[in-house]
Coordinates of C-alpha atoms and ligand atoms in Angstrom, one line a residue:
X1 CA -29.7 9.3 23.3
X2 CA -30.4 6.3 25.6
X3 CA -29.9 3.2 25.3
X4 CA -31.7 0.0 26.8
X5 CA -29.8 -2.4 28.0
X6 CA -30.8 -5.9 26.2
X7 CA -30.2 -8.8 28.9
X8 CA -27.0 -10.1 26.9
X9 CA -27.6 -13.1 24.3
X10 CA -24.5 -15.1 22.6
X11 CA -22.1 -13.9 25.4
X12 CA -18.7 -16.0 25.5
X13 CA -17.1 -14.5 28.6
X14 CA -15.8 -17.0 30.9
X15 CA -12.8 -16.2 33.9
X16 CA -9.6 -17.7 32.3
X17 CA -7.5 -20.1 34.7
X18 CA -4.7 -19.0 37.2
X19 CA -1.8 -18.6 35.7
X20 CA 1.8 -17.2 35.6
X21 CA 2.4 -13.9 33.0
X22 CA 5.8 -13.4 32.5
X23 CA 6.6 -10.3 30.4
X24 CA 9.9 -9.9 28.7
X25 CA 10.4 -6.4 28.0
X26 CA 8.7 -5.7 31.6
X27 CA 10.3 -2.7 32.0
X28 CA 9.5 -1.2 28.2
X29 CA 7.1 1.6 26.5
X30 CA 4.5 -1.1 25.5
X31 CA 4.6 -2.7 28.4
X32 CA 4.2 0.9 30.2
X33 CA 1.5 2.0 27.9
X34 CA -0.8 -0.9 26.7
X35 CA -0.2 -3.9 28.7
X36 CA -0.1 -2.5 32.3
X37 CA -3.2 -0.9 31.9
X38 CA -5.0 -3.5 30.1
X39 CA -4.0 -6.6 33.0
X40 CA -5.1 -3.7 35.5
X41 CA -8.5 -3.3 33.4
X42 CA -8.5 -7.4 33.5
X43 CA -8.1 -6.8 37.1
X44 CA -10.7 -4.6 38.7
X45 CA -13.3 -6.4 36.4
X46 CA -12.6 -9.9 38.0
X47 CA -11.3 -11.1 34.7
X48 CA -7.9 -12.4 36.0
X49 CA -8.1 -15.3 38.8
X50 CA -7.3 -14.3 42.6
X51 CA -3.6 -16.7 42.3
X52 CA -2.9 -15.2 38.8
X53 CA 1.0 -13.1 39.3
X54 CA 2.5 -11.4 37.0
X55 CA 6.4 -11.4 36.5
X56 CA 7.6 -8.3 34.6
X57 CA 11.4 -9.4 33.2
X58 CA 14.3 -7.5 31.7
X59 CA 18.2 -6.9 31.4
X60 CA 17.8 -4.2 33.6
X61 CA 18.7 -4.8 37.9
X62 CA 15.3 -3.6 39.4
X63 CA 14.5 -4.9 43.2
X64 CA 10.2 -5.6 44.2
X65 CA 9.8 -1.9 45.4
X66 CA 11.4 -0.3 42.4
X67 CA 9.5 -2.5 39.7
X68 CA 6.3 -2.3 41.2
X69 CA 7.0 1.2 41.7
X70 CA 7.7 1.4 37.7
X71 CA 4.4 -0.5 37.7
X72 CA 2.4 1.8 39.6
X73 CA 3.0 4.8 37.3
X74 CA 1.6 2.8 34.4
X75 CA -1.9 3.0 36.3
X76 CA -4.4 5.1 35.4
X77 CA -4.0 8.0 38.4
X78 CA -7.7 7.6 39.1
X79 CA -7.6 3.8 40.1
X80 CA -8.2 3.6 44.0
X81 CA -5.2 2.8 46.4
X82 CA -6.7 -0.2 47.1
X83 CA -7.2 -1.6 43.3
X84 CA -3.6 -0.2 42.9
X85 CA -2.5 -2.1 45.9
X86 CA -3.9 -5.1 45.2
X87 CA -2.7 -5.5 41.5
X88 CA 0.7 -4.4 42.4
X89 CA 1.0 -7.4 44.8
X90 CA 0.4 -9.6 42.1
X91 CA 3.2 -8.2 40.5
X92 CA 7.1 -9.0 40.7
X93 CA 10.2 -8.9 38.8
X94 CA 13.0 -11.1 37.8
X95 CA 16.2 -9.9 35.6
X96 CA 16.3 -12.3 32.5
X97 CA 19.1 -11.6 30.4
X98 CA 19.5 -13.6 27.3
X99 CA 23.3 -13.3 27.4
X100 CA 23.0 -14.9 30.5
X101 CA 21.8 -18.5 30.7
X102 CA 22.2 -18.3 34.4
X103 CA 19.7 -15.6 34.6
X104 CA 16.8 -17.6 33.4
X105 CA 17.7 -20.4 35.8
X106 CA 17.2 -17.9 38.3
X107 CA 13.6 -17.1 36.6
X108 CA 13.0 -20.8 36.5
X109 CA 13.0 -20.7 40.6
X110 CA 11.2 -17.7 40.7
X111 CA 8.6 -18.7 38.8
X112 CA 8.5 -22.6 41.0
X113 CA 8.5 -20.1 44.0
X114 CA 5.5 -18.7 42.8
X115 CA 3.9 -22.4 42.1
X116 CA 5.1 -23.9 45.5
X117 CA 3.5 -20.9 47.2
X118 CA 0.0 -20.8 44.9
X119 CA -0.4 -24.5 44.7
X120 CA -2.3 -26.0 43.2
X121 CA -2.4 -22.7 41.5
X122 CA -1.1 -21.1 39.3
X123 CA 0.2 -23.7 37.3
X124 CA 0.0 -22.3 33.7
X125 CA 2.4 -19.4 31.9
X126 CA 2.0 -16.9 29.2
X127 CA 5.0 -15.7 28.3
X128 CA 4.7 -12.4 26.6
X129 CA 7.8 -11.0 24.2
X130 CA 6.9 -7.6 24.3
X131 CA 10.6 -7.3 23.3
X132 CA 12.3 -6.2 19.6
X133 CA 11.7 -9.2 17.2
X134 CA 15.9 -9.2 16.9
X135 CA 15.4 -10.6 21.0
X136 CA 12.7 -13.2 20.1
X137 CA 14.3 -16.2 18.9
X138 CA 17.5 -15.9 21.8
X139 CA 14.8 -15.6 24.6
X140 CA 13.0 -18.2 23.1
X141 CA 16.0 -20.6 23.2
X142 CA 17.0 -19.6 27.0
X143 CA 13.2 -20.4 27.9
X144 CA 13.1 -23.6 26.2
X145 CA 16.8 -24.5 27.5
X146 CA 15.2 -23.5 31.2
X147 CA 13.0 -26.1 30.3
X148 CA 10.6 -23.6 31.0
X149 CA 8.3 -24.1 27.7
X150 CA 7.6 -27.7 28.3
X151 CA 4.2 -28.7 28.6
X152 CA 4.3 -30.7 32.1
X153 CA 2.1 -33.5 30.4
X154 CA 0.2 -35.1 33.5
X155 CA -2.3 -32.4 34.0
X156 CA -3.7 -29.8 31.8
X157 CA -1.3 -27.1 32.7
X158 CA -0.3 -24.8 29.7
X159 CA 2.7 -23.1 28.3
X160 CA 1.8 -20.2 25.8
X161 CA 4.2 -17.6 23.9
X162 CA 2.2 -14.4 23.1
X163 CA 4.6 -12.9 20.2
X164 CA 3.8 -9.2 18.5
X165 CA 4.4 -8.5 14.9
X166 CA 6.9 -8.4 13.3
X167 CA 6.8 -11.8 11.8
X168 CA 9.7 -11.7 9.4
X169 CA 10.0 -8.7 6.8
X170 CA 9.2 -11.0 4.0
X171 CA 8.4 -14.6 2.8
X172 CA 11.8 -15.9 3.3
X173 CA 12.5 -14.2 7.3
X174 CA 8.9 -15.4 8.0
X175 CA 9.5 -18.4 7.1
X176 CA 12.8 -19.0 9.0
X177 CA 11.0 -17.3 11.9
X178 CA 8.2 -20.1 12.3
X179 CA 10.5 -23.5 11.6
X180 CA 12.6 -21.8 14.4
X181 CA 9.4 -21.7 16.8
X182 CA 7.8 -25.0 15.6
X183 CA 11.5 -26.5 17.1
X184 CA 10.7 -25.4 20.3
X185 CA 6.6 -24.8 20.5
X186 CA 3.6 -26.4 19.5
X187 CA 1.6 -24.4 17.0
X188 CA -1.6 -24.2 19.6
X189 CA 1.0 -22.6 22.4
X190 CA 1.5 -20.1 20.0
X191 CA -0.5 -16.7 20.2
X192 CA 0.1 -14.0 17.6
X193 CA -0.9 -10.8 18.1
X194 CA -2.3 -8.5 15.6
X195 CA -3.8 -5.8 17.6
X196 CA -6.4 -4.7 15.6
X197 CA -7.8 -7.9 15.9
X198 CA -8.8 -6.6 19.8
X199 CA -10.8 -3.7 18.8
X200 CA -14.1 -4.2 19.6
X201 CA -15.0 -2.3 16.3
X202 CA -13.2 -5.0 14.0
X203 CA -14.5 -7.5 16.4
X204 CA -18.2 -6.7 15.9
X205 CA -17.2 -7.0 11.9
X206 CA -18.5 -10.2 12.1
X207 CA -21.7 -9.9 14.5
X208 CA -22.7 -7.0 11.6
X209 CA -22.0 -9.2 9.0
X210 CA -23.4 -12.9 10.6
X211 CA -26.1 -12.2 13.1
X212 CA -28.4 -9.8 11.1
X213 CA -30.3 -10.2 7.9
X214 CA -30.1 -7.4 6.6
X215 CA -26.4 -7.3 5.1
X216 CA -25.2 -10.8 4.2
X217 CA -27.8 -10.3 0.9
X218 CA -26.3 -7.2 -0.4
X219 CA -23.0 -8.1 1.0
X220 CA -21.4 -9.1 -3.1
X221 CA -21.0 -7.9 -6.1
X222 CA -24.7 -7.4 -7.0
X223 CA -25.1 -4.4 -5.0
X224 CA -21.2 -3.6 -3.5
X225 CA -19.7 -1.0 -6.1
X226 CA -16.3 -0.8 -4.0
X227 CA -14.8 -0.9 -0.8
X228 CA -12.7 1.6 0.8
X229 CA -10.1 0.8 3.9
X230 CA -8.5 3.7 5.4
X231 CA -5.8 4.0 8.5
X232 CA -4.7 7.6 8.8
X233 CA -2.5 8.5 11.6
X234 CA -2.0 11.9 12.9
X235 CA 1.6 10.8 13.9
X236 CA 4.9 10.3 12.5
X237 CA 7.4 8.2 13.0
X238 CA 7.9 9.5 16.8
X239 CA 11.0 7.9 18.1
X240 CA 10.6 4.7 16.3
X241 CA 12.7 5.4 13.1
X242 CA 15.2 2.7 14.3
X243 CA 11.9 0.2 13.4
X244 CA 10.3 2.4 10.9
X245 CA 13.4 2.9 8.4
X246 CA 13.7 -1.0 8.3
X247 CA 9.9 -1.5 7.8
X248 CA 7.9 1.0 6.1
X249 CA 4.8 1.5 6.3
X250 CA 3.4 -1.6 4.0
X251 CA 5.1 -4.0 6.0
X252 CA 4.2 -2.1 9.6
X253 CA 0.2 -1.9 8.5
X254 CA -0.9 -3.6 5.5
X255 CA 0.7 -7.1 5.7
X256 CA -1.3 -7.4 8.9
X257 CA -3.8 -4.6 10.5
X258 CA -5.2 -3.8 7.0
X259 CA -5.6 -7.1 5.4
X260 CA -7.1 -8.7 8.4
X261 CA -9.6 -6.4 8.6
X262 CA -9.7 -6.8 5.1
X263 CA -10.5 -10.8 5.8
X264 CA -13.0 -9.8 8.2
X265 CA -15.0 -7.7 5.5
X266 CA -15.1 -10.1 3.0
X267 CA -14.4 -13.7 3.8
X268 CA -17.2 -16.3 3.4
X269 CA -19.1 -16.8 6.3
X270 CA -17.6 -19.6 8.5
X271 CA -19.8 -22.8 9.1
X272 CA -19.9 -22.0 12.9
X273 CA -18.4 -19.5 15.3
X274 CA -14.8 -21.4 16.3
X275 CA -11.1 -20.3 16.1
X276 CA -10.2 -22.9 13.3
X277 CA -13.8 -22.1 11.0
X278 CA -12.7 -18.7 11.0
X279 CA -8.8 -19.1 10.2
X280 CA -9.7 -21.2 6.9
X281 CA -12.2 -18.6 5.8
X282 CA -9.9 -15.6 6.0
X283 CA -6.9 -18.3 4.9
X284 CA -8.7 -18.5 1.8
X285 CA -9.8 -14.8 1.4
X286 CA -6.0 -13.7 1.5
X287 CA -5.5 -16.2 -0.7
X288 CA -7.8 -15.5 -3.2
X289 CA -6.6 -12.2 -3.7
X290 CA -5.5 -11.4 -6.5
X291 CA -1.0 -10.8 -7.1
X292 CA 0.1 -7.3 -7.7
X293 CA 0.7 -6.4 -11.4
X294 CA 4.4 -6.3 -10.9
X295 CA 5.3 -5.0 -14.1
X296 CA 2.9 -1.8 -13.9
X297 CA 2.9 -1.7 -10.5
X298 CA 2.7 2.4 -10.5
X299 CA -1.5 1.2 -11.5
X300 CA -2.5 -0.8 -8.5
X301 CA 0.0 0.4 -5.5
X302 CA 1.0 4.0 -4.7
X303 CA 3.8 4.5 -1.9
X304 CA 4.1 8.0 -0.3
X305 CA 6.7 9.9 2.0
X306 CA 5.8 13.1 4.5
X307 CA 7.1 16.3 3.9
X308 CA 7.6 19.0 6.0
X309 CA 4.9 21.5 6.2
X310 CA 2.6 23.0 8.5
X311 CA 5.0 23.5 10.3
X312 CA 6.1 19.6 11.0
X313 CA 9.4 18.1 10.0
X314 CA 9.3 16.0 7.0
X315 CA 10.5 12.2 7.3
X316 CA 13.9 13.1 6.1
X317 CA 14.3 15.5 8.8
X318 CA 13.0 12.9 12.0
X319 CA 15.6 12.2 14.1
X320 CA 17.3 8.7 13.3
X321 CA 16.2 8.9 9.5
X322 CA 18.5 8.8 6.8
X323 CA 18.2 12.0 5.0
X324 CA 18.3 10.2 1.7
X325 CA 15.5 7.8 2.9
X326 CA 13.6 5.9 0.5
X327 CA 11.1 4.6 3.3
X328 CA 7.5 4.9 2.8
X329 CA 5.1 6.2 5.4
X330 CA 2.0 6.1 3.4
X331 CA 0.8 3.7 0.5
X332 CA -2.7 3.2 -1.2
X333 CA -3.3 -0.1 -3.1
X334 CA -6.3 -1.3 -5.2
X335 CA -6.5 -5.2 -4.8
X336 CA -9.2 -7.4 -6.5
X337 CA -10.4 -10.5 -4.9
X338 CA -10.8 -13.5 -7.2
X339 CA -14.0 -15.1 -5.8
X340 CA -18.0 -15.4 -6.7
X341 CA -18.6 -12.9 -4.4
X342 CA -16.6 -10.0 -5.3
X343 CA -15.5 -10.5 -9.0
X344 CA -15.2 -7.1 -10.4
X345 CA -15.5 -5.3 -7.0
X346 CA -12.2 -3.4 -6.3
X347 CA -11.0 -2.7 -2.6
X348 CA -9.0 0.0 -2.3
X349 CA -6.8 0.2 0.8
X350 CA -4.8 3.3 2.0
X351 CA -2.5 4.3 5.1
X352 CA 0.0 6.8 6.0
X353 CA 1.7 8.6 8.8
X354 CA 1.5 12.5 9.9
X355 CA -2.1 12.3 7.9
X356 CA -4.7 15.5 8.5
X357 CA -6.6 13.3 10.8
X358 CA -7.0 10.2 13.0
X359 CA -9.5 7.8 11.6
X360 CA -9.4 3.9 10.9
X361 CA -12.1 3.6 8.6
X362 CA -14.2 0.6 6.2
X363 CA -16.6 2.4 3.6
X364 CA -18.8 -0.1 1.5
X365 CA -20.1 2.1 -1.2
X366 CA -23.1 0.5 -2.8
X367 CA -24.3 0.6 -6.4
X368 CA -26.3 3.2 -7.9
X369 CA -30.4 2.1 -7.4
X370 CA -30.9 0.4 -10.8
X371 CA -34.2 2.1 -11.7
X372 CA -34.2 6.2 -10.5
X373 CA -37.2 7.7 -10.1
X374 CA -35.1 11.0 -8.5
X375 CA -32.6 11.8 -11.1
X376 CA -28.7 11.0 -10.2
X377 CA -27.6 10.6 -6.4
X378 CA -25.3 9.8 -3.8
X379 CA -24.5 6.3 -3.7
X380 CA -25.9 4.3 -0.1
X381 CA -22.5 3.5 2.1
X382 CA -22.2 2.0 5.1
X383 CA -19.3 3.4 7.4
X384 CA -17.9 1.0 9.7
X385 CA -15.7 3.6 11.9
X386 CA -13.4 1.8 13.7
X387 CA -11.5 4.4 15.5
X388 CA -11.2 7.1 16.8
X389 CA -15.5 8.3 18.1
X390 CA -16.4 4.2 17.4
X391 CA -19.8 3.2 15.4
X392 CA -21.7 2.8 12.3
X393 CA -23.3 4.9 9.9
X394 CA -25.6 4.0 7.0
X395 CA -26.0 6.4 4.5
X396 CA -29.0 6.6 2.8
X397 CA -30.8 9.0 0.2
X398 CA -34.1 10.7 2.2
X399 CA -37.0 13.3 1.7
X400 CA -35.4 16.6 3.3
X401 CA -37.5 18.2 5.6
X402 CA -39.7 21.3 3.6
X403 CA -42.7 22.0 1.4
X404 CA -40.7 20.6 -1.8
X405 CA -39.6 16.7 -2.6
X406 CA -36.2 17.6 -2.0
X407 CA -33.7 14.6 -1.9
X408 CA -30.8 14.5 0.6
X409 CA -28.2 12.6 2.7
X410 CA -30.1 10.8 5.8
X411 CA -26.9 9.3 8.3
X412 CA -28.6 6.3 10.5
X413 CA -25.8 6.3 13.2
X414 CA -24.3 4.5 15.7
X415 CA -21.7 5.4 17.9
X416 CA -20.4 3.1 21.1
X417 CA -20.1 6.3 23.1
X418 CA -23.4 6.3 23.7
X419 CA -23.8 3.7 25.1
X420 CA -22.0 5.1 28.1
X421 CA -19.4 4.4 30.5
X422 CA -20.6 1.3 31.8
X423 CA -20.4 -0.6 28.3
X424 CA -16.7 0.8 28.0
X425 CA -15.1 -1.3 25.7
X426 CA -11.9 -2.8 26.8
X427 CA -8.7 -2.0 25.7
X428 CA -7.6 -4.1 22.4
X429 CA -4.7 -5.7 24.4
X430 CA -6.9 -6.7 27.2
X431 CA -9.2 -8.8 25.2
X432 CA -5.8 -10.8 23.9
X433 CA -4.2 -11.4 27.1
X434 CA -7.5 -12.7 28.1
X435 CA -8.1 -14.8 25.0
X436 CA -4.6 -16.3 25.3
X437 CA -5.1 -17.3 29.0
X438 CA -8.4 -18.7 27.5
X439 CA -6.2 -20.5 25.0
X440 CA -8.8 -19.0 22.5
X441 CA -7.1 -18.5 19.1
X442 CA -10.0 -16.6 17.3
X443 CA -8.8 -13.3 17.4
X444 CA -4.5 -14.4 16.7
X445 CA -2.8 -14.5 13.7
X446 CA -1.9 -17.9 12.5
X447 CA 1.3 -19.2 10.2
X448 CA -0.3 -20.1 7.2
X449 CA -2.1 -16.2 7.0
X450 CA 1.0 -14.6 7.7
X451 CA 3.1 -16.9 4.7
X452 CA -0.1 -15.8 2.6
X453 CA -0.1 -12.4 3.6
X454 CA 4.0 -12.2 2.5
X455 CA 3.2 -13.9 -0.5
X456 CA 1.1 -11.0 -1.4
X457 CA 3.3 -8.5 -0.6
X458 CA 7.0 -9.7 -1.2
X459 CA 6.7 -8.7 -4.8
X460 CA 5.5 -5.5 -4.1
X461 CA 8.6 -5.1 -1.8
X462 CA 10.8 -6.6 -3.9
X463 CA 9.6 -4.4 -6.8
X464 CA 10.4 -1.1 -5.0
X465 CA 13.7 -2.1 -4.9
X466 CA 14.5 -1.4 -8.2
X467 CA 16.1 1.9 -9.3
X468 CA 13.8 4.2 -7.1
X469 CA 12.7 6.3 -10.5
X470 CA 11.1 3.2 -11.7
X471 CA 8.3 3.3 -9.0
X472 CA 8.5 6.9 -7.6
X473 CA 7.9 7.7 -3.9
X474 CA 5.2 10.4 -4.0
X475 CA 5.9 13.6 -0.9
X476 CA 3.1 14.6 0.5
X477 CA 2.7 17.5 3.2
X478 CA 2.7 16.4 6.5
X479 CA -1.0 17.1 8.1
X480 CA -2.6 16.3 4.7
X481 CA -4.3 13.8 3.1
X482 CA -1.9 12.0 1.3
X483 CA -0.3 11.8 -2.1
X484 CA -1.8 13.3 -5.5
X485 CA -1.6 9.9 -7.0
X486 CA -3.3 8.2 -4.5
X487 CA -6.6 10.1 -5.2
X488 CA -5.4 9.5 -9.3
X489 CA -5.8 5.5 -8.3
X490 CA -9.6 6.2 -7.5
X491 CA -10.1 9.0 -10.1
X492 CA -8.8 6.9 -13.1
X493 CA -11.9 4.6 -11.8
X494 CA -14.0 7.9 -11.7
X495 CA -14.0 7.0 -8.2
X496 CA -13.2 9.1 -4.8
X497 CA -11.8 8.7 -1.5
X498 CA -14.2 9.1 1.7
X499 CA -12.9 12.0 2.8
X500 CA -10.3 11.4 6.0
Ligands
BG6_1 C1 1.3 -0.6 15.1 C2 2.3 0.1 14.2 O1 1.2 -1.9 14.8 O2 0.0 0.1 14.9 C3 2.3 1.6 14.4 O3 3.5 -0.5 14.3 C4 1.0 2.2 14.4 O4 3.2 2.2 13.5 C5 0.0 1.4 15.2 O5 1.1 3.5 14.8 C6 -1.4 1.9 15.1 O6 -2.2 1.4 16.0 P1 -3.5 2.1 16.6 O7 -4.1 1.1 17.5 O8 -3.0 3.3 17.3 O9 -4.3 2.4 15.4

């Protein structure tokens, strides 16, 4: 298939200003795998200014050479020598040790080094914590004992904190979490990653939703008999079970990537396309959903463990895991939202680890037609696929090809990979580091979601708990689709899961 390039309409794309990146945890796996890559992809595309420097830090000793050396292997191998050359000279490194206050005076002057020799530019500084949450509030105290949050106040030159979840493993930590960084940051320095929030596929949620006719009308409970939102991962725990036993899987993906793609789906349409008219209307989505039934919880959230099978090790058997583990690496919940639009409508939500397949997935199933003239059929969906093979697909009922008036399934769909490589959708993380240096909030998390989001889901957390019998942790074999009882959640509703 071909597709025509329309001259771009609403386009928002703007170069950010210079500015300083400083990422803690320089020398680390997310560092090496997304954020490398994604300042490189910032940087053969012109989106990073020709003064902007990037200052990888860590506890470990590294000298320029070696970092950048660390650097270079992040890059994708078929990057010319001269893009290579000329993104690895914006880069440099600078121990910071949070056990050592000394250290981050020594950043302090490496960072004014870099001002004295850019000025006027760079003048601005994102510090990224790409660091374990345990790290976040020491670094943060060093940084603002540096004197190196402070705003300087007689220009417009920035201080921003990029943090990655978690925020707190319930109300309470969440809440300690953000007095500690109101102390030393303004809310709007703050930028709160939720990576999902980057894809394009959850991005264009909205465009779908807000620049076309054709949905908003049957986007309700008129025609909408349920929605369906599926993560399924293909991996396990890998060799994060330090993390993973502490979290679980509802804190890791449902107390953020889930229900903000949840918000995206079915918050009111915002009065205009801003950061702050789109934070109140998934506020008060999140909000208006409904609290778990905490007293038959077994009827509205299912939690799952992988076992071994297929020749994969169970959970139990990772190493790192306890081999009594009570951890869950797959639930399924079934949430109501208590607004106009969706009374009656349930969502169903599901994710797991060591799943049969990849696929991040949001399935509107519409209602039946109200007046058949064909007999019983398929219900219409529309398939919003958000990863892995990117697109859309309407489902519709059609005439089959033939002699007869056969009936059948006609797909309408879309996929991003067809639109080739030169509409290659950045990586997630790229579109947030640029946002941030935009000091764009649009696509961050903000406090009062994340207290709402715990709110929902402290109970539920809470509830578990309780003598493990009381809510039982289904197995399911690794490589399959999940728990019995998470299919029983959509059978008792003589519903089904899209299959994964
Ligand atoms: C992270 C979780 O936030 O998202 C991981 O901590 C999970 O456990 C990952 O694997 C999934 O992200 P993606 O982009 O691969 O779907």
């Amino acid at each position: 298939m071909t597709v025509k390039h329309a001259p771009a309409r609403f386009c928002l794309e703007v170069s950010p200003a210079p500015c300083v990146l400083v990422l803690f945890g320089g020398t680390g796996d997310l560092a090496r795998r997304k954020l490398f890559p994604s300042l490189f992809q910032l940087h053969t595309r012109d989106l990073l200014h020709a003064t902007s420097r990037i200052v990888g830090c860590g506890r470990t000793r590294h000298d320029q050479a070696s970092f950048r050396a660390l650097v270079a292997e992040a890059l994708p191998p078929s990057a010319s020598t001269d893009a290579r050359e000329a993104f690895l000279a914006r880069v440099s490194y600078a121990q910071a040790d949070e056990a050592d206050p000394d250290s981050f005076s020594r950043l302090g002057l490496h960072l004014a080094e870099l001002d004295r020799i850019e000025t006027p530019a760079p003048f601005n500084r994102l510090y990224y914590l790409a660091i374990p949450p345990s790290s976040y509030q020491p670094i943060i105290a060093r940084l603002a004992e540096a004197g190196l949050l402070e705003e300087p106040g007689h220009d417009s030159a920035w201080r921003h904190l990029l943090l990655e979840k978690p925020f707190g493993s319930d109300s309470a930590s969440a809440a300690a979490l953000d007095a500690f960084l109101q102390r030393h940051v303004h809310e709007e320095q703050i930028f709160r990653i939720d990576h999902y929030l980057g894809k394009d596929t959850v991005q264009n949620i909205l465009i779908l939703r807000f620049a076309n006719i054709l949905f908003e009308p049957v986007w309700n409970r008129a025609c909408i008999d349920h929605v369906q939102i599926t993560v399924a991962e293909t991996l396990g725990v890998e060799h994060r079970a330090g993390y993973y036993e502490q979290s679980g899987l509802l804190r890791d993906m449902f107390q953020n990537h889930l229900l903000e793609m949840l918000a995206l789906v079915a918050m009111e349409p915002p009065a205009e396309f801003s950061a702050d008219a789109i934070h109140r209307e998934k506020l008060a989505l999140i909000r208006a959903i409904r609290a778990f039934p905490c007293d038959a919880l077994e009827s509205a959230v299912v939690r799952g463990q992988y076992a071994a099978a297929h020749g994969m090790a169970g959970y139990r058997d990772e190493p790192g895991v306890s081999p009594n583990s009570t951890t869950e690496t797959f639930a399924a919940a079934k949430l109501w939202i208590d607004t106009p639009r969706w009374q009656g409508v349930p969502f169903y939500l599901r994710s797991g680890k060591r799943l049969a397949e990849k696929a991040s997935t949001i399935t509107l199933v519409f209602k039946p037609s109200p007046h058949t003239l064909f007999g019983a059929c398929d219900p219409d969906s529309l398939v919003l696929k958000v990863q892995p093979d990117e697109g859309m697909s309407l489902h519709l009922q059609a005439k089959r090809p033939g002699p007869k008036l056969c009936m059948g399934e006609l797909p309408l769909a879309f996929r991003y990979a067809d639109l080739g490589d030169e509409l290659d959708a950045p990586d997630a993380y790229a579109r947030l580091l640029l946002d941030a240096m935009l000091h764009d909030h649009t696509l961050f998390v903000r406090n009062e979601t994340i207290t709402a989001a715990w709110q929902l889901f402290t109970p539920v957390l809470e509830s578990w708990r309780d003598p493990a019998d009381r809510y039982p942790l289904h197995p399911y074999a690794a490589g399959s689709d999940g728990p019995a009882a998470a299919a029983e959640l959509l059978a008792r509703d003589g519903r089904a899961w899209r299959p994964l």
